[in-house]
Amino acid sequence: MKKWLNKLPKVELHLHLEGSLEPEFMFELAMRNKVMIPFKSVQQIRQAYQFDNLQDFLDIYYQGAEVLIEEQDFYDLTWAYLLKCKEQNVLHVEPFFDAQTHTDRGIKFATVINGISHALQDGETKLGISSVLILCFLRHLSEQQAFITLAQAIPFLDKIKAVGLDSAEKGNPPEKFSRVFAKARELGLLTVAHAGEEGPAPFITTVLDDLLVSRIDHGVNAMQDEALMKRLIKTQMPLTVCPLSNTKLKVFAELSEHTILKMLNRGVCVTVNSDDPAYFGGYITENFVALHEALNLTKKQAKQLVENSINASFIDDQAKQALLAMLKAYQ
Ligand code: HPA
Ligand code: ZN
């Protein structure tokens, strides 16, 4: 089954590029760029990856990102992720990047996006992996800072498909970003948002009604609200669920308690994703394998989850049909 899941043609819709920074590469970049990190070895970095909640993780994740300085660093980060995708037969990706994590340290928006986009273009031509890029706003920062970031993105709109919302959910309800999301939509961008990971079900309703999202990132707390569940099923609103992330950050105590297959069986358009694979113990294949081991995920369910991802992706209909045909042919 592991081999079968690895070869299964896949699509990833919830991946933070900064969360794919492997400890080995973090260490190498710290030396390359002469950035101090509070770790003496790769082993020490890995040992620090024990989290009780989202904030615990975010503290270490933002610190880790400080080793990224040059355009080449952003290229290398993205390229390493794409090589992993190639290994795991991921054919299309829609990664997030956190511009503010870098611009707040004096790195130019152009440095970040040029490095990432160049790697994504090479991914398309050299690896055959298609992609669209999503710019995330950090919700612990202000509305005004999000507006500044959106303005910085304007010269690069040909490289960005959508905006998203991430970082600490508790205490940062989505309505703070209604106006900046409206402006993003005016600029022709699609919208997605993290909601219902640690935050309550009403945050999911808000991102649907106020931020007019095309997908919900995580969304597992929708299970708290039956009317919302019915709405998600009826509208086939996609949820980008990240099983290993949810157990690492203690959204669920055990993977065996995860509700993704319950949602799938009820007809919710749930998908499988890795979120921050370098921090949470695995890329997309490892997430599928973990679901098989903890919840007896079947081949049929795995194919349905990928079909949902293809339908939820931001590619045109022709590209969707091509991916769906490849998925259908896979036995
Ligand atoms: N939630 C919120 N913000 C994030 C996450 C997440 O899972 N990963 C990276 N930034
Ligand atoms: Zn995320």
CSV table of C-alpha atoms in Angstrom, one decimal, residues 2-293:
chain,number,residue,atom,x,y,z
A,2,LYS,CA,2.9,2.4,0.8
A,3,LYS,CA,4.3,2.0,-2.7
A,4,TRP,CA,0.8,2.3,-4.2
A,5,LEU,CA,0.1,5.5,-2.3
A,6,ASN,CA,3.5,7.0,-3.3
A,7,LYS,CA,2.9,6.3,-7.0
A,8,LEU,CA,-0.7,7.5,-6.8
A,9,PRO,CA,-0.9,10.7,-8.9
A,10,LYS,CA,-1.4,13.5,-6.4
A,11,VAL,CA,-2.1,17.2,-6.1
A,12,GLU,CA,-1.1,19.4,-3.1
A,13,LEU,CA,-3.2,22.4,-2.1
A,14,HIS,CA,-2.0,23.3,1.4
A,15,LEU,CA,1.8,23.6,1.7
A,16,HIS,CA,3.8,26.5,3.3
A,17,LEU,CA,7.1,26.8,1.4
A,18,GLU,CA,8.8,28.0,4.6
A,19,GLY,CA,7.4,24.8,6.3
A,20,SER,CA,9.3,22.7,3.9
A,21,LEU,CA,12.7,24.0,5.2
A,22,GLU,CA,14.4,20.8,6.3
A,23,PRO,CA,16.7,21.0,9.3
A,24,GLU,CA,19.8,20.0,7.2
A,25,PHE,CA,19.1,22.9,4.8
A,26,MET,CA,18.4,25.3,7.7
A,27,PHE,CA,21.8,24.5,9.1
A,28,GLU,CA,23.5,24.9,5.7
A,29,LEU,CA,21.8,28.3,5.1
A,30,ALA,CA,22.6,29.5,8.6
A,31,MET,CA,26.3,28.9,7.7
A,32,ARG,CA,26.0,30.2,4.2
A,33,ASN,CA,24.3,33.5,5.3
A,34,LYS,CA,26.1,33.8,8.7
A,35,VAL,CA,22.8,33.8,10.5
A,36,MET,CA,22.9,32.8,14.2
A,37,ILE,CA,20.4,30.0,15.1
A,38,PRO,CA,20.0,28.7,18.6
A,39,PHE,CA,21.0,25.1,17.6
A,40,LYS,CA,24.4,23.4,17.5
A,41,SER,CA,23.3,20.5,15.2
A,42,VAL,CA,20.7,19.2,12.9
A,43,GLN,CA,19.8,16.7,15.6
A,44,GLN,CA,19.2,19.5,18.1
A,45,ILE,CA,16.9,21.2,15.6
A,46,ARG,CA,14.8,18.0,15.2
A,47,GLN,CA,14.6,17.6,19.0
A,48,ALA,CA,13.1,21.1,19.3
A,49,TYR,CA,10.2,20.1,17.1
A,50,GLN,CA,7.8,19.1,19.9
A,51,PHE,CA,4.7,21.3,20.0
A,52,ASP,CA,1.7,21.6,22.3
A,53,ASN,CA,-0.3,23.9,20.0
A,54,LEU,CA,-0.1,26.1,16.9
A,55,GLN,CA,1.6,29.0,18.6
A,56,ASP,CA,4.4,26.7,19.9
A,57,PHE,CA,5.1,25.7,16.3
A,58,LEU,CA,4.8,29.2,14.9
A,59,ASP,CA,7.4,30.5,17.2
A,60,ILE,CA,10.0,28.1,16.0
A,61,TYR,CA,8.8,28.2,12.4
A,62,TYR,CA,9.3,32.0,12.1
A,63,GLN,CA,12.7,31.7,13.7
A,64,GLY,CA,13.7,29.0,11.3
A,65,ALA,CA,12.7,31.2,8.3
A,66,GLU,CA,15.3,33.8,9.3
A,67,VAL,CA,18.1,31.8,7.5
A,68,LEU,CA,16.4,32.6,4.2
A,69,ILE,CA,18.0,35.8,2.8
A,70,GLU,CA,19.0,35.7,-0.9
A,71,GLU,CA,16.9,35.0,-4.0
A,72,GLN,CA,18.9,31.8,-4.4
A,73,ASP,CA,17.8,30.6,-0.9
A,74,PHE,CA,14.1,31.0,-1.9
A,75,TYR,CA,14.8,29.2,-5.2
A,76,ASP,CA,16.6,26.3,-3.4
A,77,LEU,CA,13.9,26.0,-0.8
A,78,THR,CA,11.2,25.7,-3.5
A,79,TRP,CA,13.3,23.5,-5.7
A,80,ALA,CA,13.9,21.0,-2.8
A,81,TYR,CA,10.1,20.8,-2.3
A,82,LEU,CA,9.5,20.2,-6.0
A,83,LEU,CA,12.1,17.4,-6.0
A,84,LYS,CA,10.2,15.8,-3.2
A,85,CYS,CA,7.0,16.2,-5.2
A,86,LYS,CA,8.6,14.4,-8.1
A,87,GLU,CA,9.6,11.6,-5.8
A,88,GLN,CA,6.1,11.3,-4.6
A,89,ASN,CA,4.3,11.7,-7.9
A,90,VAL,CA,2.7,15.0,-7.0
A,91,LEU,CA,1.7,16.5,-10.4
A,92,HIS,CA,0.3,19.8,-9.4
A,93,VAL,CA,1.0,22.1,-6.4
A,94,GLU,CA,-0.5,25.4,-5.1
A,95,PRO,CA,2.0,26.4,-2.4
A,96,PHE,CA,1.7,29.4,0.1
A,97,PHE,CA,4.4,31.8,0.9
A,98,ASP,CA,4.5,34.2,3.9
A,99,ALA,CA,6.0,37.4,2.4
A,100,GLN,CA,5.7,39.3,5.7
A,101,THR,CA,8.0,36.9,7.5
A,102,HIS,CA,10.7,38.1,5.2
A,103,THR,CA,9.9,41.7,4.4
A,104,ASP,CA,9.7,42.4,8.1
A,105,ARG,CA,13.4,41.4,8.3
A,106,GLY,CA,14.3,43.8,5.5
A,107,ILE,CA,14.2,41.3,2.6
A,108,LYS,CA,12.7,42.7,-0.5
A,109,PHE,CA,9.3,41.2,-1.7
A,110,ALA,CA,10.9,40.9,-5.2
A,111,THR,CA,13.8,38.7,-3.8
A,112,VAL,CA,11.3,36.3,-2.2
A,113,ILE,CA,8.8,36.0,-5.1
A,114,ASN,CA,11.5,35.9,-7.9
A,115,GLY,CA,13.3,33.1,-6.2
A,116,ILE,CA,10.1,31.1,-5.6
A,117,SER,CA,8.6,31.7,-9.1
A,118,HIS,CA,11.8,30.9,-10.9
A,119,ALA,CA,11.9,27.5,-9.2
A,120,LEU,CA,8.2,26.9,-9.9
A,121,GLN,CA,8.9,27.7,-13.6
A,122,ASP,CA,11.7,25.2,-13.6
A,123,GLY,CA,9.4,22.7,-11.9
A,124,GLU,CA,7.1,23.0,-14.8
A,125,THR,CA,9.7,22.7,-17.6
A,126,LYS,CA,12.2,20.3,-16.0
A,127,LEU,CA,10.0,18.1,-13.7
A,128,GLY,CA,6.6,18.5,-15.4
A,129,ILE,CA,4.9,19.7,-12.2
A,130,SER,CA,2.4,22.5,-12.7
A,131,SER,CA,1.8,25.1,-10.0
A,132,VAL,CA,0.1,28.3,-8.9
A,133,LEU,CA,1.3,30.4,-6.1
A,134,ILE,CA,-0.7,31.8,-3.1
A,135,LEU,CA,0.4,34.8,-1.0
A,136,CYS,CA,-0.6,34.5,2.6
A,137,PHE,CA,-1.2,37.4,5.0
A,138,LEU,CA,-0.1,36.8,8.6
A,139,ARG,CA,-3.3,37.2,10.8
A,140,HIS,CA,-1.4,38.2,13.9
A,141,LEU,CA,-0.3,41.3,12.1
A,142,SER,CA,-2.5,44.3,11.3
A,143,GLU,CA,-4.9,45.0,8.5
A,144,GLN,CA,-2.6,47.9,7.5
A,145,GLN,CA,0.4,45.6,7.2
A,146,ALA,CA,-1.6,43.2,5.0
A,147,PHE,CA,-2.6,46.2,2.7
A,148,ILE,CA,1.1,47.1,2.4
A,149,THR,CA,2.0,43.6,1.5
A,150,LEU,CA,-0.8,43.5,-1.1
A,151,ALA,CA,0.5,46.7,-2.6
A,152,GLN,CA,4.0,45.2,-2.8
A,153,ALA,CA,2.5,42.2,-4.7
A,154,ILE,CA,0.9,44.4,-7.4
A,155,PRO,CA,4.0,44.4,-9.8
A,156,PHE,CA,4.0,40.6,-9.5
A,157,LEU,CA,0.3,39.8,-10.0
A,158,ASP,CA,1.1,37.6,-13.0
A,159,LYS,CA,2.9,35.2,-10.6
A,160,ILE,CA,0.2,35.1,-7.9
A,161,LYS,CA,-3.2,33.3,-8.2
A,162,ALA,CA,-4.7,33.8,-4.8
A,163,VAL,CA,-4.3,35.3,-1.4
A,164,GLY,CA,-4.6,33.3,1.9
A,165,LEU,CA,-4.6,33.9,5.6
A,166,ASP,CA,-2.4,32.0,8.1
A,167,SER,CA,-0.6,32.2,11.4
A,168,ALA,CA,-2.2,32.3,14.9
A,169,GLU,CA,-6.0,31.8,14.6
A,170,LYS,CA,-6.9,32.2,18.3
A,171,GLY,CA,-7.6,35.9,19.0
A,172,ASN,CA,-7.3,36.8,15.3
A,173,PRO,CA,-10.8,36.4,13.8
A,174,PRO,CA,-10.9,36.6,10.0
A,175,GLU,CA,-13.1,39.7,9.7
A,176,LYS,CA,-10.1,41.9,10.4
A,177,PHE,CA,-9.1,41.1,6.8
A,178,SER,CA,-12.4,41.6,5.0
A,179,ARG,CA,-11.3,44.8,3.3
A,180,VAL,CA,-7.9,43.6,2.2
A,181,PHE,CA,-9.5,40.4,0.8
A,182,ALA,CA,-12.1,42.6,-1.0
A,183,LYS,CA,-9.2,44.6,-2.5
A,184,ALA,CA,-7.4,41.4,-3.5
A,185,ARG,CA,-10.5,40.1,-5.3
A,186,GLU,CA,-10.8,43.5,-7.1
A,187,LEU,CA,-7.3,42.9,-8.4
A,188,GLY,CA,-8.5,39.6,-9.8
A,189,LEU,CA,-7.1,37.3,-7.1
A,190,LEU,CA,-8.9,34.3,-5.7
A,191,THR,CA,-9.1,33.8,-1.9
A,192,VAL,CA,-8.5,31.0,0.6
A,193,ALA,CA,-8.1,31.2,4.4
A,194,HIS,CA,-7.0,29.0,7.3
A,195,ALA,CA,-10.1,28.6,9.5
A,196,GLY,CA,-11.3,26.0,12.0
A,197,GLU,CA,-7.9,24.5,12.7
A,198,GLU,CA,-7.7,25.8,16.3
A,199,GLY,CA,-10.4,28.4,15.9
A,200,PRO,CA,-14.1,27.7,16.3
A,201,ALA,CA,-16.6,26.8,13.6
A,202,PRO,CA,-18.0,30.4,13.3
A,203,PHE,CA,-14.5,31.5,11.9
A,204,ILE,CA,-15.3,29.1,9.0
A,205,THR,CA,-18.7,30.7,8.4
A,206,THR,CA,-17.0,34.2,8.4
A,207,VAL,CA,-14.4,33.2,5.8
A,208,LEU,CA,-17.2,31.9,3.6
A,209,ASP,CA,-19.4,34.9,4.0
A,210,ASP,CA,-16.9,37.8,4.5
A,211,LEU,CA,-13.7,36.7,2.8
A,212,LEU,CA,-15.6,34.8,0.0
A,213,VAL,CA,-13.0,32.0,-0.1
A,214,SER,CA,-12.8,29.4,-2.8
A,215,ARG,CA,-11.4,26.8,-0.3
A,216,ILE,CA,-11.0,26.5,3.5
A,217,ASP,CA,-7.6,25.6,4.8
A,218,HIS,CA,-8.0,23.0,7.6
A,219,GLY,CA,-11.6,23.5,8.5
A,220,VAL,CA,-11.7,20.4,10.7
A,221,ASN,CA,-13.7,22.2,13.4
A,222,ALA,CA,-16.7,22.4,11.0
A,223,MET,CA,-17.7,19.2,12.8
A,224,GLN,CA,-18.8,21.3,15.7
A,225,ASP,CA,-21.7,22.8,13.7
A,226,GLU,CA,-24.1,20.6,11.9
A,227,ALA,CA,-25.7,23.4,9.9
A,228,LEU,CA,-22.2,24.4,8.6
A,229,MET,CA,-21.5,20.7,7.7
A,230,LYS,CA,-24.6,20.6,5.6
A,231,ARG,CA,-23.6,23.8,3.9
A,232,LEU,CA,-20.1,22.5,3.1
A,233,ILE,CA,-21.6,19.3,1.7
A,234,LYS,CA,-24.2,21.1,-0.3
A,235,THR,CA,-21.8,23.7,-1.8
A,236,GLN,CA,-19.0,21.1,-2.1
A,237,MET,CA,-16.7,23.7,-0.5
A,238,PRO,CA,-13.2,22.2,-0.4
A,239,LEU,CA,-11.3,21.7,2.8
A,240,THR,CA,-7.5,21.3,2.7
A,241,VAL,CA,-7.0,19.0,5.6
A,242,CYS,CA,-3.5,18.2,7.0
A,243,PRO,CA,-3.6,15.1,9.1
A,244,LEU,CA,0.0,14.9,10.4
A,245,SER,CA,-0.1,18.6,11.2
A,246,ASN,CA,-3.2,18.2,13.2
A,247,THR,CA,-1.7,15.5,15.4
A,248,LYS,CA,1.6,17.3,15.8
A,249,LEU,CA,-0.2,20.5,16.9
A,250,LYS,CA,-2.6,18.5,19.1
A,251,VAL,CA,-5.8,19.5,17.2
A,252,PHE,CA,-6.4,15.7,17.5
A,253,ALA,CA,-4.7,13.7,20.2
A,254,GLU,CA,-4.2,10.7,17.9
A,255,LEU,CA,-4.5,10.2,14.2
A,256,SER,CA,-7.0,7.4,15.0
A,257,GLU,CA,-9.3,10.2,16.3
A,258,HIS,CA,-9.0,12.3,13.1
A,259,THR,CA,-12.4,13.0,11.5
A,260,ILE,CA,-11.2,13.3,7.8
A,261,LEU,CA,-12.7,10.0,6.7
A,262,LYS,CA,-16.0,10.7,8.6
A,263,MET,CA,-16.2,13.9,6.6
A,264,LEU,CA,-15.3,12.2,3.4
A,265,ASN,CA,-17.9,9.5,3.9
A,266,ARG,CA,-20.5,12.3,4.6
A,267,GLY,CA,-19.7,13.8,1.2
A,268,VAL,CA,-17.6,16.8,2.3
A,269,CYS,CA,-15.0,17.7,-0.3
A,270,VAL,CA,-11.9,17.0,1.9
A,271,THR,CA,-8.4,16.8,0.6
A,272,VAL,CA,-5.0,15.5,2.0
A,273,ASN,CA,-2.0,17.9,2.4
A,274,SER,CA,1.2,18.2,4.4
A,275,ASP,CA,1.1,21.8,5.6
A,276,ASP,CA,4.7,22.1,7.0
A,277,PRO,CA,6.3,18.8,6.1
A,278,ALA,CA,9.8,19.6,7.5
A,279,TYR,CA,8.2,20.2,10.9
A,280,PHE,CA,5.4,17.7,11.1
A,281,GLY,CA,7.1,14.5,10.1
A,282,GLY,CA,6.2,14.0,6.5
A,283,TYR,CA,5.2,15.0,3.0
A,284,ILE,CA,2.0,14.1,1.2
A,285,THR,CA,2.7,10.4,0.8
A,286,GLU,CA,3.5,10.1,4.5
A,287,ASN,CA,0.1,11.7,5.3
A,288,PHE,CA,-1.7,9.2,3.1
A,289,VAL,CA,0.3,6.3,4.6
A,290,ALA,CA,-0.5,7.5,8.1
A,291,LEU,CA,-4.2,7.6,7.3
A,292,HIS,CA,-4.0,4.1,6.0
A,293,GLU,CA,-2.3,2.9,9.1
